[in-house]
Amino acid sequence: MASELSNVNRGPGLIAEYCVFLLLSLFLVLCRAYTRLRVTEFWGWDDTTIIIAWIFSLISFVFFCLMIEAGLGRHKAFLSNPEQDVLDLIKWQVGFQTAIVICTLVTKLSISLMILRIKDTKSIRYALGIMMFLMTSATVAMIITEFISCIPLAALWTPSIKGKCIPPSKVYLLAYIQSGATIVADLCLTASPVIILWNVRINKKKKTLILGLMSLGLIASVCNAIRSGVQGGLLTDDTPYATVPIVIVCILEQGFGIIAACIPTCMPLLMLSKRRKEQSRYMFENQTGRRQARLRSESSKDGAWRVYDGNDAVPLAPLHKITTDICSE
């Protein structure tokens, strides 16, 4: 079997992908925090929850690195200790999946709270509350099922421990339900800004930009749907390599979720930066104009002047002085 496979290692590529999204999301979270603390001076629970979401993304990255060390991204046949490495991979995968679903849940909660800051009505509050209740229930049920998939849980990765385990197909069934709830939540959270801003009298270009930024959450929905589609691959014997597609879409789903939650809140910072740039240019042009006026004023006291290079006034010697000098010679 090993002769039919190539000894590839997709681990470094996975680490690079994860680091890009982790650092980009951290940058946007910091920009969001600066905007809310220094620019708008209006901190809210949506800002606190997105920081918590990023912390869980960092926790998932730690478990991800342990999975890489256990052989994630390589074919089982080429691992130094295949049986033990697969068991270690399963152990760290439990922590990775738990951190991922919690990060996704808290990110959706942050977006819901941000929408309520835009428009807080009873109908919107009830709609978002019901949606988050259903998603939270599905996520909690999945986490509980994950941790009771074997009793004791250590029996999942320790063959010497005899325990009672739930068939993996039933665990994946609950994962499908959680994915479905997440997709519905993404669609609702994407549609909410459209409904809220439809009749708001703001610049059409600005309205389109806001709706476009909020729609970035749809990318997370697509990733979630793909994850559900490739989840069945985990039932194969080559677990370290078969897990790669699921890990990729988990990274994308988590990363785009945090990015979509942060970019709209950073708009005041971009507007402030643009305003300061325009003010700096205005001050520079104003100072340049005053300097040119001063040069013209000083040169006019001495007599004639001419324009040099189209900008600066270069004074010339007075005509009566030139005539006197010529006559004296």
Short mmCIF file of C-alpha atoms in Angstrom, two decimals:
data_model
loop_
_atom_site.label_atom_id
_atom_site.label_comp_id
_atom_site.label_asym_id
_atom_site.label_seq_id
_atom_site.Cartn_x
_atom_site.Cartn_y
_atom_site.Cartn_z
CA MET A 1 0.00 0.00 0.00
CA ALA A 2 2.82 2.40 0.90
CA SER A 3 4.41 1.89 -2.52
CA GLU A 4 1.25 3.27 -4.17
CA LEU A 5 1.39 6.48 -2.12
CA SER A 6 3.85 9.35 -2.17
CA ASN A 7 5.55 10.51 1.01
CA VAL A 8 4.05 14.01 0.95
CA ASN A 9 3.89 16.33 3.93
CA ARG A 10 1.20 19.02 3.81
CA GLY A 11 1.92 20.11 7.37
CA PRO A 12 4.08 23.19 6.54
CA GLY A 13 1.46 24.51 4.10
CA LEU A 14 -1.27 24.10 6.71
CA ILE A 15 0.82 25.95 9.31
CA ALA A 16 1.45 28.81 6.86
CA GLU A 17 -2.27 29.10 6.09
CA TYR A 18 -3.19 29.09 9.76
CA CYS A 19 -0.55 31.70 10.66
CA VAL A 20 -1.76 34.07 7.91
CA PHE A 21 -5.35 34.00 9.13
CA LEU A 22 -4.37 34.09 12.80
CA LEU A 23 -2.14 37.16 12.38
CA LEU A 24 -4.56 38.93 10.03
CA SER A 25 -7.45 38.38 12.44
CA LEU A 26 -5.27 39.58 15.34
CA PHE A 27 -4.40 42.76 13.43
CA LEU A 28 -8.07 43.48 12.75
CA VAL A 29 -9.07 42.73 16.35
CA LEU A 30 -6.43 45.22 17.55
CA CYS A 31 -7.63 47.81 15.01
CA ARG A 32 -11.17 47.25 16.23
CA ALA A 33 -10.12 47.68 19.86
CA TYR A 34 -8.24 50.90 19.04
CA THR A 35 -11.23 52.23 17.09
CA ARG A 36 -13.67 51.56 19.91
CA LEU A 37 -11.36 52.83 22.67
CA ARG A 38 -9.75 55.88 21.03
CA VAL A 39 -11.83 56.89 18.00
CA THR A 40 -15.49 56.25 18.84
CA GLU A 41 -14.88 55.77 22.59
CA PHE A 42 -17.79 53.34 22.74
CA TRP A 43 -16.79 49.85 23.91
CA GLY A 44 -19.45 47.15 23.93
CA TRP A 45 -20.00 43.46 24.59
CA ASP A 46 -19.57 42.73 20.89
CA ASP A 47 -15.96 43.91 21.21
CA THR A 48 -15.35 41.77 24.29
CA THR A 49 -16.80 38.66 22.68
CA ILE A 50 -14.72 38.99 19.50
CA ILE A 51 -11.57 39.08 21.65
CA ILE A 52 -12.76 35.90 23.38
CA ALA A 53 -13.36 34.36 19.95
CA TRP A 54 -9.80 35.18 18.87
CA ILE A 55 -8.43 33.64 22.08
CA PHE A 56 -10.23 30.39 21.22
CA SER A 57 -8.77 30.58 17.70
CA LEU A 58 -5.33 30.78 19.34
CA ILE A 59 -6.18 27.76 21.51
CA SER A 60 -7.25 25.84 18.42
CA PHE A 61 -3.91 26.76 16.82
CA VAL A 62 -2.07 25.17 19.76
CA PHE A 63 -4.00 21.91 19.31
CA PHE A 64 -3.44 22.19 15.56
CA CYS A 65 0.35 22.31 16.08
CA LEU A 66 0.12 19.19 18.26
CA MET A 67 -1.83 17.50 15.46
CA ILE A 68 0.90 18.44 12.98
CA GLU A 69 3.48 16.92 15.32
CA ALA A 70 1.39 13.74 15.45
CA GLY A 71 1.51 13.43 11.66
CA LEU A 72 -1.35 15.53 10.28
CA GLY A 73 -0.87 16.05 6.54
CA ARG A 74 1.05 12.82 5.94
CA HIS A 75 -0.06 9.36 4.91
CA LYS A 76 -0.31 6.92 7.78
CA ALA A 77 1.99 4.42 6.06
CA PHE A 78 4.94 6.85 6.21
CA LEU A 79 4.68 7.74 9.90
CA SER A 80 7.42 6.49 12.21
CA ASN A 81 4.92 4.93 14.63
CA PRO A 82 1.63 4.83 12.70
CA GLU A 83 -0.68 3.34 15.32
CA GLN A 84 0.46 5.57 18.19
CA ASP A 85 0.64 8.68 15.99
CA VAL A 86 -2.97 8.19 14.86
CA LEU A 87 -4.11 7.81 18.48
CA ASP A 88 -2.26 11.02 19.42
CA LEU A 89 -3.85 12.77 16.44
CA ILE A 90 -7.32 11.72 17.62
CA LYS A 91 -6.56 13.00 21.13
CA TRP A 92 -5.50 16.47 19.96
CA GLN A 93 -8.30 16.57 17.40
CA VAL A 94 -10.87 16.54 20.22
CA GLY A 95 -9.42 19.75 21.64
CA PHE A 96 -9.06 21.30 18.17
CA GLN A 97 -12.69 20.69 17.21
CA THR A 98 -13.96 21.93 20.56
CA ALA A 99 -12.00 25.20 20.30
CA ILE A 100 -13.12 25.69 16.68
CA VAL A 101 -16.86 25.34 17.38
CA ILE A 102 -16.64 27.60 20.46
CA CYS A 103 -14.76 30.23 18.42
CA THR A 104 -17.43 30.06 15.71
CA LEU A 105 -20.25 30.35 18.26
CA VAL A 106 -18.72 33.35 20.05
CA THR A 107 -18.00 35.05 16.71
CA LYS A 108 -21.67 34.75 15.73
CA LEU A 109 -22.64 36.13 19.15
CA SER A 110 -20.34 39.12 18.59
CA ILE A 111 -21.90 39.85 15.19
CA SER A 112 -25.40 39.59 16.70
CA LEU A 113 -24.51 42.09 19.43
CA MET A 114 -23.00 44.41 16.81
CA ILE A 115 -26.23 44.31 14.80
CA LEU A 116 -28.18 45.24 17.94
CA ARG A 117 -25.93 48.28 18.33
CA ILE A 118 -26.95 49.38 14.84
CA LYS A 119 -30.66 48.92 15.48
CA ASP A 120 -32.09 47.53 18.71
CA THR A 121 -35.78 46.76 18.28
CA LYS A 122 -37.89 44.11 19.98
CA SER A 123 -38.40 42.11 16.78
CA ILE A 124 -34.69 42.06 15.89
CA ARG A 125 -33.76 41.21 19.48
CA TYR A 126 -36.18 38.26 19.53
CA ALA A 127 -35.08 37.01 16.10
CA LEU A 128 -31.37 37.12 16.97
CA GLY A 129 -32.07 35.65 20.41
CA ILE A 130 -33.92 32.65 18.98
CA MET A 131 -31.24 32.11 16.34
CA MET A 132 -28.39 32.24 18.88
CA PHE A 133 -30.31 29.95 21.26
CA LEU A 134 -30.67 27.30 18.56
CA MET A 135 -27.03 27.59 17.49
CA THR A 136 -25.80 27.53 21.09
CA SER A 137 -27.92 24.46 21.84
CA ALA A 138 -26.54 22.62 18.80
CA THR A 139 -22.96 23.61 19.67
CA VAL A 140 -23.27 22.59 23.33
CA ALA A 141 -24.87 19.28 22.31
CA MET A 142 -21.99 18.63 19.91
CA ILE A 143 -19.35 19.41 22.54
CA ILE A 144 -21.04 17.17 25.11
CA THR A 145 -21.31 14.36 22.56
CA GLU A 146 -17.65 14.84 21.70
CA PHE A 147 -16.63 14.40 25.32
CA ILE A 148 -18.90 11.43 25.99
CA SER A 149 -18.08 9.72 22.70
CA CYS A 150 -16.12 7.33 24.89
CA ILE A 151 -16.57 6.79 28.62
CA PRO A 152 -13.97 7.38 29.88
CA LEU A 153 -12.83 9.76 27.12
CA ALA A 154 -9.22 8.53 27.33
CA ALA A 155 -10.41 5.21 25.92
CA LEU A 156 -10.72 7.01 22.58
CA TRP A 157 -6.92 7.19 22.21
CA THR A 158 -5.74 4.61 24.76
CA PRO A 159 -6.47 1.03 23.60
CA SER A 160 -5.51 -0.41 26.98
CA ILE A 161 -8.45 1.38 28.62
CA LYS A 162 -11.72 -0.47 28.16
CA GLY A 163 -14.63 1.90 27.72
CA LYS A 164 -18.00 2.32 26.05
CA CYS A 165 -17.83 4.36 22.85
CA ILE A 166 -20.48 5.89 20.60
CA PRO A 167 -20.15 4.93 16.91
CA PRO A 168 -18.35 7.73 15.00
CA SER A 169 -21.24 7.96 12.52
CA LYS A 170 -23.56 9.22 15.30
CA VAL A 171 -21.00 11.80 16.40
CA TYR A 172 -20.72 13.06 12.82
CA LEU A 173 -24.54 13.21 12.58
CA LEU A 174 -24.61 15.74 15.41
CA ALA A 175 -21.77 17.61 13.71
CA TYR A 176 -23.98 17.90 10.60
CA ILE A 177 -26.76 19.38 12.74
CA GLN A 178 -24.35 21.91 14.26
CA SER A 179 -23.08 22.84 10.79
CA GLY A 180 -26.64 23.33 9.58
CA ALA A 181 -27.43 25.62 12.52
CA THR A 182 -24.27 27.61 11.81
CA ILE A 183 -25.17 28.05 8.14
CA VAL A 184 -28.66 29.26 9.05
CA ALA A 185 -27.11 31.69 11.55
CA ASP A 186 -24.72 33.03 8.90
CA LEU A 187 -27.57 33.60 6.46
CA CYS A 188 -29.64 35.40 9.11
CA LEU A 189 -26.71 37.56 10.20
CA THR A 190 -25.97 38.46 6.58
CA ALA A 191 -29.61 39.32 5.84
CA SER A 192 -30.07 41.41 8.99
CA PRO A 193 -27.91 44.41 7.89
CA VAL A 194 -29.68 44.41 4.52
CA ILE A 195 -33.08 44.68 6.22
CA ILE A 196 -31.85 47.27 8.73
CA LEU A 197 -30.07 49.54 6.24
CA TRP A 198 -32.60 49.22 3.40
CA ASN A 199 -34.51 52.39 4.32
CA VAL A 200 -31.71 54.21 6.13
CA ARG A 201 -30.84 57.54 4.49
CA ILE A 202 -27.09 57.29 4.06
CA ASN A 203 -24.79 57.56 1.09
CA LYS A 204 -25.56 54.78 -1.40
CA LYS A 205 -21.87 54.02 -1.87
CA LYS A 206 -21.35 53.80 1.88
CA LYS A 207 -24.43 51.59 2.28
CA THR A 208 -23.18 49.21 -0.43
CA LEU A 209 -19.76 49.06 1.21
CA ILE A 210 -21.22 48.21 4.62
CA LEU A 211 -23.46 45.50 3.18
CA GLY A 212 -20.55 44.06 1.21
CA LEU A 213 -18.34 43.88 4.29
CA MET A 214 -21.07 42.26 6.35
CA SER A 215 -21.59 39.71 3.56
CA LEU A 216 -18.08 38.36 4.10
CA GLY A 217 -19.70 36.04 6.61
CA LEU A 218 -21.15 34.10 3.67
CA ILE A 219 -17.64 32.82 2.95
CA ALA A 220 -17.68 31.20 6.39
CA SER A 221 -21.03 29.60 5.47
CA VAL A 222 -19.55 28.14 2.29
CA CYS A 223 -16.60 26.75 4.28
CA ASN A 224 -19.03 25.23 6.78
CA ALA A 225 -20.98 23.54 4.00
CA ILE A 226 -17.76 22.16 2.48
CA ARG A 227 -16.68 20.87 5.91
CA SER A 228 -19.95 18.96 6.22
CA GLY A 229 -19.44 17.50 2.76
CA VAL A 230 -15.92 16.17 3.37
CA GLN A 231 -16.52 15.04 6.95
CA GLY A 232 -17.25 11.49 5.85
CA GLY A 233 -13.60 11.12 4.82
CA LEU A 234 -12.65 10.76 8.49
CA LEU A 235 -14.06 7.23 8.48
CA THR A 236 -11.15 6.04 6.29
CA ASP A 237 -8.12 4.30 7.75
CA ASP A 238 -5.67 6.98 6.53
CA THR A 239 -6.80 9.48 9.19
CA PRO A 240 -3.72 11.81 9.21
CA TYR A 241 -4.08 12.58 5.50
CA ALA A 242 -7.89 12.35 5.23
CA THR A 243 -8.28 15.00 7.94
CA VAL A 244 -6.48 17.68 5.89
CA PRO A 245 -9.51 18.97 3.86
CA ILE A 246 -11.57 19.34 7.04
CA VAL A 247 -8.78 21.22 8.81
CA ILE A 248 -8.38 23.58 5.84
CA VAL A 249 -12.06 24.56 5.75
CA CYS A 250 -12.10 24.88 9.57
CA ILE A 251 -9.23 27.37 9.35
CA LEU A 252 -10.99 29.33 6.61
CA GLU A 253 -14.34 29.31 8.41
CA GLN A 254 -12.81 30.52 11.66
CA GLY A 255 -10.59 33.14 10.03
CA PHE A 256 -13.20 34.66 7.72
CA GLY A 257 -15.70 34.73 10.58
CA ILE A 258 -13.49 36.95 12.75
CA ILE A 259 -12.42 39.08 9.76
CA ALA A 260 -16.06 39.66 8.74
CA ALA A 261 -16.91 40.66 12.31
CA CYS A 262 -14.04 43.17 12.59
CA ILE A 263 -13.76 44.98 9.25
CA PRO A 264 -17.05 46.96 9.47
CA THR A 265 -16.16 48.22 12.95
CA CYS A 266 -12.80 49.54 11.69
CA MET A 267 -14.45 51.93 9.20
CA PRO A 268 -14.30 54.95 11.59
CA LEU A 269 -10.53 54.41 11.88
CA LEU A 270 -10.14 54.43 8.09
CA MET A 271 -12.29 57.56 7.82
CA LEU A 272 -10.21 59.26 10.53
CA SER A 273 -6.99 58.33 8.73
CA LYS A 274 -8.37 59.72 5.46
CA ARG A 275 -9.48 62.93 7.18
CA ARG A 276 -6.07 63.44 8.78
CA LYS A 277 -4.37 62.87 5.44
CA GLU A 278 -6.57 65.51 3.82
CA GLN A 279 -5.91 67.93 6.69
CA SER A 280 -2.15 67.39 6.38
CA ARG A 281 -2.30 68.08 2.66
CA TYR A 282 -4.39 71.19 3.21
CA MET A 283 -1.96 72.48 5.85
CA PHE A 284 1.00 71.80 3.56
CA GLU A 285 -0.63 73.63 0.66
CA ASN A 286 -1.61 76.49 2.96
CA GLN A 287 1.92 76.83 4.35
CA THR A 288 3.37 76.68 0.83
CA GLY A 289 1.00 79.42 -0.31
CA ARG A 290 1.92 81.67 2.63
CA ARG A 291 5.63 81.12 1.98
CA GLN A 292 5.26 82.07 -1.67
CA ALA A 293 3.27 85.16 -0.74
CA ARG A 294 5.98 86.18 1.74
CA LEU A 295 8.68 85.77 -0.92
CA ARG A 296 6.71 87.93 -3.33
CA SER A 297 6.18 90.55 -0.64
CA GLU A 298 9.87 90.68 0.26
CA SER A 299 11.00 90.82 -3.37
CA SER A 300 8.54 93.60 -4.21
CA LYS A 301 10.20 95.82 -1.58
CA ASP A 302 13.50 95.66 -3.47
CA GLY A 303 11.96 96.32 -6.83
CA ALA A 304 11.13 94.14 -9.79
CA TRP A 305 10.84 90.38 -9.52
CA ARG A 306 10.22 87.57 -11.88
CA VAL A 307 8.64 84.14 -11.50
CA TYR A 308 11.17 81.33 -11.49
CA ASP A 309 10.15 77.82 -12.49
CA GLY A 310 6.51 78.75 -12.26
CA ASN A 311 6.56 78.74 -8.44
CA ASP A 312 9.04 80.87 -6.49
CA ALA A 313 9.48 84.64 -6.95
CA VAL A 314 13.15 85.50 -7.52
CA PRO A 315 13.94 89.21 -6.83
CA LEU A 316 15.90 91.23 -9.40
CA ALA A 317 18.10 94.24 -8.73
CA PRO A 318 16.27 97.64 -8.93
CA LEU A 319 16.50 99.29 -12.36
CA HIS A 320 17.80 102.64 -11.03
CA LYS A 321 20.64 100.82 -9.27
CA ILE A 322 21.67 99.05 -12.48
CA THR A 323 21.65 102.41 -14.35
CA THR A 324 23.78 104.06 -11.67
CA ASP A 325 26.32 101.25 -11.75
CA ILE A 326 26.63 101.45 -15.53
CA CYS A 327 27.09 105.24 -15.50
CA SER A 328 29.72 105.06 -12.78
CA GLU A 329 31.74 102.71 -14.90
#
